[in-house]
């Protein structure tokens, strides 16, 4: 089927005149007439009734033009969508996240991107860092936000922001009255960490300081949620650790105190596959870089 002939026949129907349609197209009237005649021959029906004052669609022609107008409108819509997706203003970004870093800078990035590009959908996946890296390699995720130092062979990586570390204490703990707690004050304490703290690399931070104090501090890890850890902190099972972007979460009976940032901080980075050509991802990463420079 000749789409040029169909579009010219539609124009003839809109103008109710072959000559007017030809003038709008900037071609000869005979050329338009030949295309309309060829289209009618191919369809096996007359699309127009010829009159001295012009033409008007037949019953078959009206039905044909109604359908073809809808089809062309869909094609125009598909073209517009493809162009928008190519510019990164529409589409989907599949994002891997860790619960421990969803607050703070990442939440600001997600909020600002959604405000700037409301037509871009964001799909989230929460899981351990190795699972997220595997999904990136399988092209099931576009980008993952992980702790700096996470092994990501074959991936591109950019560090965007740092976070401080806070210690979680029972309200009645003697150190709860301090504004800032030094690691030296914690050298005789016992720590209990769950999944979120481990995913955020806080077990490594604690282990480094435990080694520095000759193993006087002790640490145990459990496959439990951050909320469960905080309940154990209240019960006196040990102290917890959390990055400072999460201290706005209220846990009854728990106080958070900042640890010195000079030797206790976490770096967070974005990880993605170099060959990922998702335009929406490029805009997303560009916004992340801009926010990181400001902040």
Short mmCIF file of C-alpha atoms in Angstrom, two decimals:
data_model
loop_
_atom_site.label_atom_id
_atom_site.label_comp_id
_atom_site.label_asym_id
_atom_site.label_seq_id
_atom_site.Cartn_x
_atom_site.Cartn_y
_atom_site.Cartn_z
CA UNK A 1 0.00 0.00 0.00
CA UNK A 2 1.38 3.40 -1.04
CA UNK A 3 1.35 5.66 2.04
CA UNK A 4 2.03 8.76 -0.07
CA UNK A 5 -1.12 8.08 -2.06
CA UNK A 6 -3.11 7.56 1.14
CA UNK A 7 -1.86 10.82 2.66
CA UNK A 8 -2.67 12.73 -0.54
CA UNK A 9 -6.13 11.19 -0.71
CA UNK A 10 -6.69 12.27 2.91
CA UNK A 11 -5.70 15.81 1.95
CA UNK A 12 -8.16 15.71 -0.96
CA UNK A 13 -10.89 14.64 1.48
CA UNK A 14 -9.95 17.46 3.89
CA UNK A 15 -10.04 20.09 1.13
CA UNK A 16 -13.00 18.51 -0.72
CA UNK A 17 -11.06 19.35 -3.87
CA UNK A 18 -8.25 17.74 -5.88
CA UNK A 19 -7.02 21.12 -7.10
CA UNK A 20 -6.92 22.63 -3.61
CA UNK A 21 -5.06 19.60 -2.27
CA UNK A 22 -2.54 19.83 -5.13
CA UNK A 23 -2.01 23.51 -4.41
CA UNK A 24 -1.40 22.77 -0.72
CA UNK A 25 1.12 20.10 -1.68
CA UNK A 26 2.79 22.24 -4.31
CA UNK A 27 2.36 19.62 -7.04
CA UNK A 28 0.30 19.32 -10.23
CA UNK A 29 -3.37 18.45 -9.97
CA UNK A 30 -2.89 15.60 -12.46
CA UNK A 31 -0.28 14.00 -10.18
CA UNK A 32 -2.68 13.96 -7.25
CA UNK A 33 -5.50 12.63 -9.45
CA UNK A 34 -3.31 9.76 -10.66
CA UNK A 35 -2.38 8.77 -7.11
CA UNK A 36 -6.00 8.84 -5.94
CA UNK A 37 -7.07 6.79 -8.97
CA UNK A 38 -4.28 4.24 -8.37
CA UNK A 39 -5.32 3.94 -4.71
CA UNK A 40 -8.96 3.39 -5.67
CA UNK A 41 -7.92 0.73 -8.20
CA UNK A 42 -5.86 -1.07 -5.55
CA UNK A 43 -8.67 -0.95 -3.01
CA UNK A 44 -11.30 -1.88 -5.58
CA UNK A 45 -13.70 0.86 -4.43
CA UNK A 46 -14.40 4.49 -5.24
CA UNK A 47 -13.26 6.79 -2.47
CA UNK A 48 -14.79 9.97 -3.89
CA UNK A 49 -17.86 11.17 -5.70
CA UNK A 50 -16.73 13.65 -8.37
CA UNK A 51 -18.82 16.80 -8.60
CA UNK A 52 -18.49 20.10 -10.48
CA UNK A 53 -17.79 21.90 -7.23
CA UNK A 54 -15.23 19.36 -6.07
CA UNK A 55 -15.31 15.92 -4.49
CA UNK A 56 -16.81 14.30 -1.45
CA UNK A 57 -16.03 10.90 0.12
CA UNK A 58 -18.24 7.94 -0.65
CA UNK A 59 -19.54 5.80 2.21
CA UNK A 60 -16.59 3.45 1.68
CA UNK A 61 -14.27 6.42 1.39
CA UNK A 62 -15.46 7.96 4.64
CA UNK A 63 -14.87 4.71 6.51
CA UNK A 64 -11.45 4.33 4.91
CA UNK A 65 -10.40 7.89 5.79
CA UNK A 66 -11.65 7.63 9.36
CA UNK A 67 -9.50 4.54 9.91
CA UNK A 68 -6.45 5.88 8.10
CA UNK A 69 -6.58 9.17 10.01
CA UNK A 70 -6.50 7.21 13.26
CA UNK A 71 -3.62 5.09 11.94
CA UNK A 72 -1.59 8.14 10.88
CA UNK A 73 -2.26 9.76 14.25
CA UNK A 74 -0.87 6.66 15.96
CA UNK A 75 2.20 6.77 13.73
CA UNK A 76 2.74 10.45 14.55
CA UNK A 77 2.38 9.65 18.25
CA UNK A 78 4.87 6.78 17.95
CA UNK A 79 7.37 9.05 16.17
CA UNK A 80 6.97 11.74 18.84
CA UNK A 81 7.46 9.16 21.60
CA UNK A 82 10.56 7.78 19.91
CA UNK A 83 12.05 11.27 19.61
CA UNK A 84 11.21 12.04 23.24
CA UNK A 85 12.80 8.77 24.38
CA UNK A 86 15.87 9.59 22.30
CA UNK A 87 16.19 12.88 24.15
CA UNK A 88 15.78 11.14 27.49
CA UNK A 89 12.61 13.04 28.41
CA UNK A 90 10.51 9.88 28.28
CA UNK A 91 11.27 6.24 28.96
CA UNK A 92 12.17 4.06 31.93
CA UNK A 93 15.16 3.93 34.28
CA UNK A 94 15.63 0.74 36.30
CA UNK A 95 17.43 1.63 39.53
CA UNK A 96 19.03 -0.60 42.13
CA UNK A 97 19.02 0.76 45.68
CA UNK A 98 20.10 -0.20 49.18
CA UNK A 99 17.66 0.61 52.00
CA UNK A 100 20.49 2.19 54.00
CA UNK A 101 21.11 4.93 51.38
CA UNK A 102 17.60 5.74 50.13
CA UNK A 103 17.51 8.83 52.35
CA UNK A 104 19.69 11.92 52.04
CA UNK A 105 21.34 12.75 48.72
CA UNK A 106 19.79 9.85 46.81
CA UNK A 107 16.28 10.81 47.85
CA UNK A 108 16.97 14.40 46.70
CA UNK A 109 18.25 13.09 43.35
CA UNK A 110 15.18 10.93 42.81
CA UNK A 111 12.84 13.77 43.78
CA UNK A 112 14.54 16.34 41.54
CA UNK A 113 14.71 14.00 38.56
CA UNK A 114 11.04 13.11 38.83
CA UNK A 115 10.14 16.80 39.06
CA UNK A 116 12.26 17.63 35.99
CA UNK A 117 11.26 14.58 33.91
CA UNK A 118 7.80 13.41 35.01
CA UNK A 119 7.38 11.31 31.84
CA UNK A 120 10.36 9.11 32.75
CA UNK A 121 9.26 6.15 34.86
CA UNK A 122 11.57 4.81 37.56
CA UNK A 123 11.53 1.12 38.47
CA UNK A 124 13.34 0.14 41.67
CA UNK A 125 15.01 -3.04 42.80
CA UNK A 126 16.22 -3.64 46.34
CA UNK A 127 18.74 -6.39 46.97
CA UNK A 128 22.31 -7.22 48.00
CA UNK A 129 25.08 -5.48 46.08
CA UNK A 130 26.24 -8.67 44.23
CA UNK A 131 22.69 -9.24 42.98
CA UNK A 132 22.47 -5.68 41.73
CA UNK A 133 25.79 -5.96 39.88
CA UNK A 134 24.59 -9.21 38.29
CA UNK A 135 21.37 -7.52 37.14
CA UNK A 136 23.36 -4.67 35.61
CA UNK A 137 25.50 -7.14 33.68
CA UNK A 138 22.32 -8.89 32.50
CA UNK A 139 20.83 -5.48 31.49
CA UNK A 140 17.99 -5.93 33.95
CA UNK A 141 19.08 -2.78 35.80
CA UNK A 142 20.31 0.49 34.31
CA UNK A 143 22.14 1.77 37.37
CA UNK A 144 22.74 0.79 40.99
CA UNK A 145 23.67 3.02 43.91
CA UNK A 146 26.10 1.13 46.11
CA UNK A 147 28.82 1.63 48.68
CA UNK A 148 32.14 2.83 47.31
CA UNK A 149 34.50 -0.11 46.99
CA UNK A 150 31.84 -2.63 45.94
CA UNK A 151 33.44 -4.95 43.34
CA UNK A 152 31.92 -4.14 39.95
CA UNK A 153 34.14 -5.64 37.22
CA UNK A 154 33.25 -4.50 33.72
CA UNK A 155 31.12 -1.59 34.95
CA UNK A 156 31.54 2.16 34.96
CA UNK A 157 31.51 3.76 38.39
CA UNK A 158 31.29 7.31 39.73
CA UNK A 159 31.39 8.42 43.34
CA UNK A 160 28.77 11.05 44.07
CA UNK A 161 28.57 11.70 47.79
CA UNK A 162 29.80 10.82 51.27
CA UNK A 163 27.89 10.15 54.46
CA UNK A 164 28.96 10.28 58.06
CA UNK A 165 28.54 7.49 60.60
CA UNK A 166 26.43 7.61 63.74
CA UNK A 167 26.32 5.24 66.67
CA UNK A 168 22.93 4.08 67.95
CA UNK A 169 22.74 4.02 71.75
CA UNK A 170 20.00 3.18 74.25
CA UNK A 171 18.61 6.41 75.68
CA UNK A 172 19.93 5.47 79.12
CA UNK A 173 23.51 4.85 77.89
CA UNK A 174 26.07 7.20 79.52
CA UNK A 175 27.28 8.39 76.09
CA UNK A 176 23.77 9.43 75.05
CA UNK A 177 24.42 12.74 76.77
CA UNK A 178 27.32 13.58 74.41
CA UNK A 179 26.90 15.60 71.23
CA UNK A 180 29.70 13.74 69.41
CA UNK A 181 31.12 10.37 70.38
CA UNK A 182 34.72 9.46 69.61
CA UNK A 183 35.70 5.92 68.71
CA UNK A 184 38.01 5.89 71.72
CA UNK A 185 34.94 6.12 73.96
CA UNK A 186 33.54 3.01 72.27
CA UNK A 187 36.57 0.76 72.55
CA UNK A 188 34.97 -1.40 75.26
CA UNK A 189 31.55 -1.62 73.60
CA UNK A 190 29.82 -4.47 71.77
CA UNK A 191 28.18 -3.80 68.37
CA UNK A 192 25.32 -5.55 66.67
CA UNK A 193 24.69 -4.98 62.96
CA UNK A 194 21.98 -6.13 60.55
CA UNK A 195 21.57 -6.38 56.79
CA UNK A 196 21.31 -2.67 56.08
CA UNK A 197 24.43 -1.78 58.04
CA UNK A 198 26.37 -4.57 56.33
CA UNK A 199 25.16 -3.49 52.86
CA UNK A 200 26.31 0.04 53.69
CA UNK A 201 29.80 -1.19 54.62
CA UNK A 202 29.46 -0.28 58.30
CA UNK A 203 30.77 -3.70 59.33
CA UNK A 204 34.07 -2.82 57.61
CA UNK A 205 34.19 0.56 59.33
CA UNK A 206 33.66 -1.09 62.73
CA UNK A 207 36.14 -3.88 62.01
CA UNK A 208 38.87 -1.37 61.12
CA UNK A 209 38.44 0.39 64.46
CA UNK A 210 38.19 -2.86 66.37
CA UNK A 211 41.57 -3.84 64.95
CA UNK A 212 42.95 -0.42 65.88
CA UNK A 213 41.99 -0.91 69.51
CA UNK A 214 43.51 -4.38 69.76
CA UNK A 215 40.21 -6.20 69.43
CA UNK A 216 38.79 -4.71 72.62
CA UNK A 217 35.59 -3.86 70.77
CA UNK A 218 33.43 -6.77 69.63
CA UNK A 219 31.02 -7.11 66.73
CA UNK A 220 28.30 -9.52 65.71
CA UNK A 221 26.19 -9.49 62.56
CA UNK A 222 22.73 -10.90 61.93
CA UNK A 223 20.46 -11.30 58.92
CA UNK A 224 17.86 -8.94 60.38
CA UNK A 225 16.36 -5.56 59.48
CA UNK A 226 17.55 -2.19 60.78
CA UNK A 227 14.34 -1.89 62.79
CA UNK A 228 15.07 -5.22 64.52
CA UNK A 229 18.61 -4.07 65.30
CA UNK A 230 17.28 -0.90 66.93
CA UNK A 231 14.96 -2.96 69.14
CA UNK A 232 17.95 -5.06 70.25
CA UNK A 233 19.88 -1.87 70.97
CA UNK A 234 17.07 -0.76 73.31
CA UNK A 235 17.20 -4.17 74.99
CA UNK A 236 20.93 -3.79 75.65
CA UNK A 237 22.22 -6.41 73.20
CA UNK A 238 24.77 -3.97 71.80
CA UNK A 239 25.22 -0.67 70.00
CA UNK A 240 24.27 -0.10 66.38
CA UNK A 241 25.78 1.89 63.52
CA UNK A 242 23.95 3.88 60.86
CA UNK A 243 24.90 6.40 58.19
CA UNK A 244 23.90 9.91 59.20
CA UNK A 245 21.35 10.34 56.39
CA UNK A 246 19.08 7.88 58.21
CA UNK A 247 19.08 9.41 61.69
CA UNK A 248 15.87 11.29 60.90
CA UNK A 249 14.06 7.97 61.33
CA UNK A 250 12.67 7.79 64.87
CA UNK A 251 13.27 4.63 66.89
CA UNK A 252 11.74 4.85 70.40
CA UNK A 253 14.36 4.43 73.11
CA UNK A 254 17.31 4.99 70.74
CA UNK A 255 19.64 8.00 70.57
CA UNK A 256 22.02 8.69 67.69
CA UNK A 257 25.37 10.37 68.16
CA UNK A 258 27.72 11.49 65.38
CA UNK A 259 31.16 9.92 65.04
CA UNK A 260 34.05 12.08 63.74
CA UNK A 261 33.84 12.34 59.94
CA UNK A 262 37.60 12.53 59.44
CA UNK A 263 38.07 8.81 60.04
CA UNK A 264 34.48 7.53 59.83
CA UNK A 265 32.67 8.16 56.57
CA UNK A 266 31.08 6.19 53.78
CA UNK A 267 31.29 6.86 50.07
CA UNK A 268 28.39 6.05 47.77
CA UNK A 269 28.64 5.60 44.03
CA UNK A 270 26.60 4.85 40.92
CA UNK A 271 27.43 1.74 38.90
CA UNK A 272 26.26 1.08 35.34
CA UNK A 273 27.22 -0.86 32.22
CA UNK A 274 29.41 1.12 29.78
CA UNK A 275 27.37 0.00 26.75
CA UNK A 276 24.02 1.10 28.21
CA UNK A 277 22.60 3.54 25.65
CA UNK A 278 19.42 4.46 27.53
CA UNK A 279 19.09 8.26 26.93
CA UNK A 280 17.05 8.64 30.13
CA UNK A 281 19.94 7.10 32.08
CA UNK A 282 22.39 9.63 30.63
CA UNK A 283 20.19 12.52 31.75
CA UNK A 284 19.77 10.92 35.18
CA UNK A 285 23.54 10.54 35.67
CA UNK A 286 24.10 14.08 34.43
CA UNK A 287 21.73 15.40 37.11
CA UNK A 288 23.51 13.26 39.74
CA UNK A 289 26.88 14.80 38.75
CA UNK A 290 25.46 18.31 38.90
CA UNK A 291 23.99 17.73 42.37
CA UNK A 292 27.22 16.11 43.60
CA UNK A 293 29.25 19.18 42.54
CA UNK A 294 26.86 21.50 44.37
CA UNK A 295 26.77 19.44 47.47
#
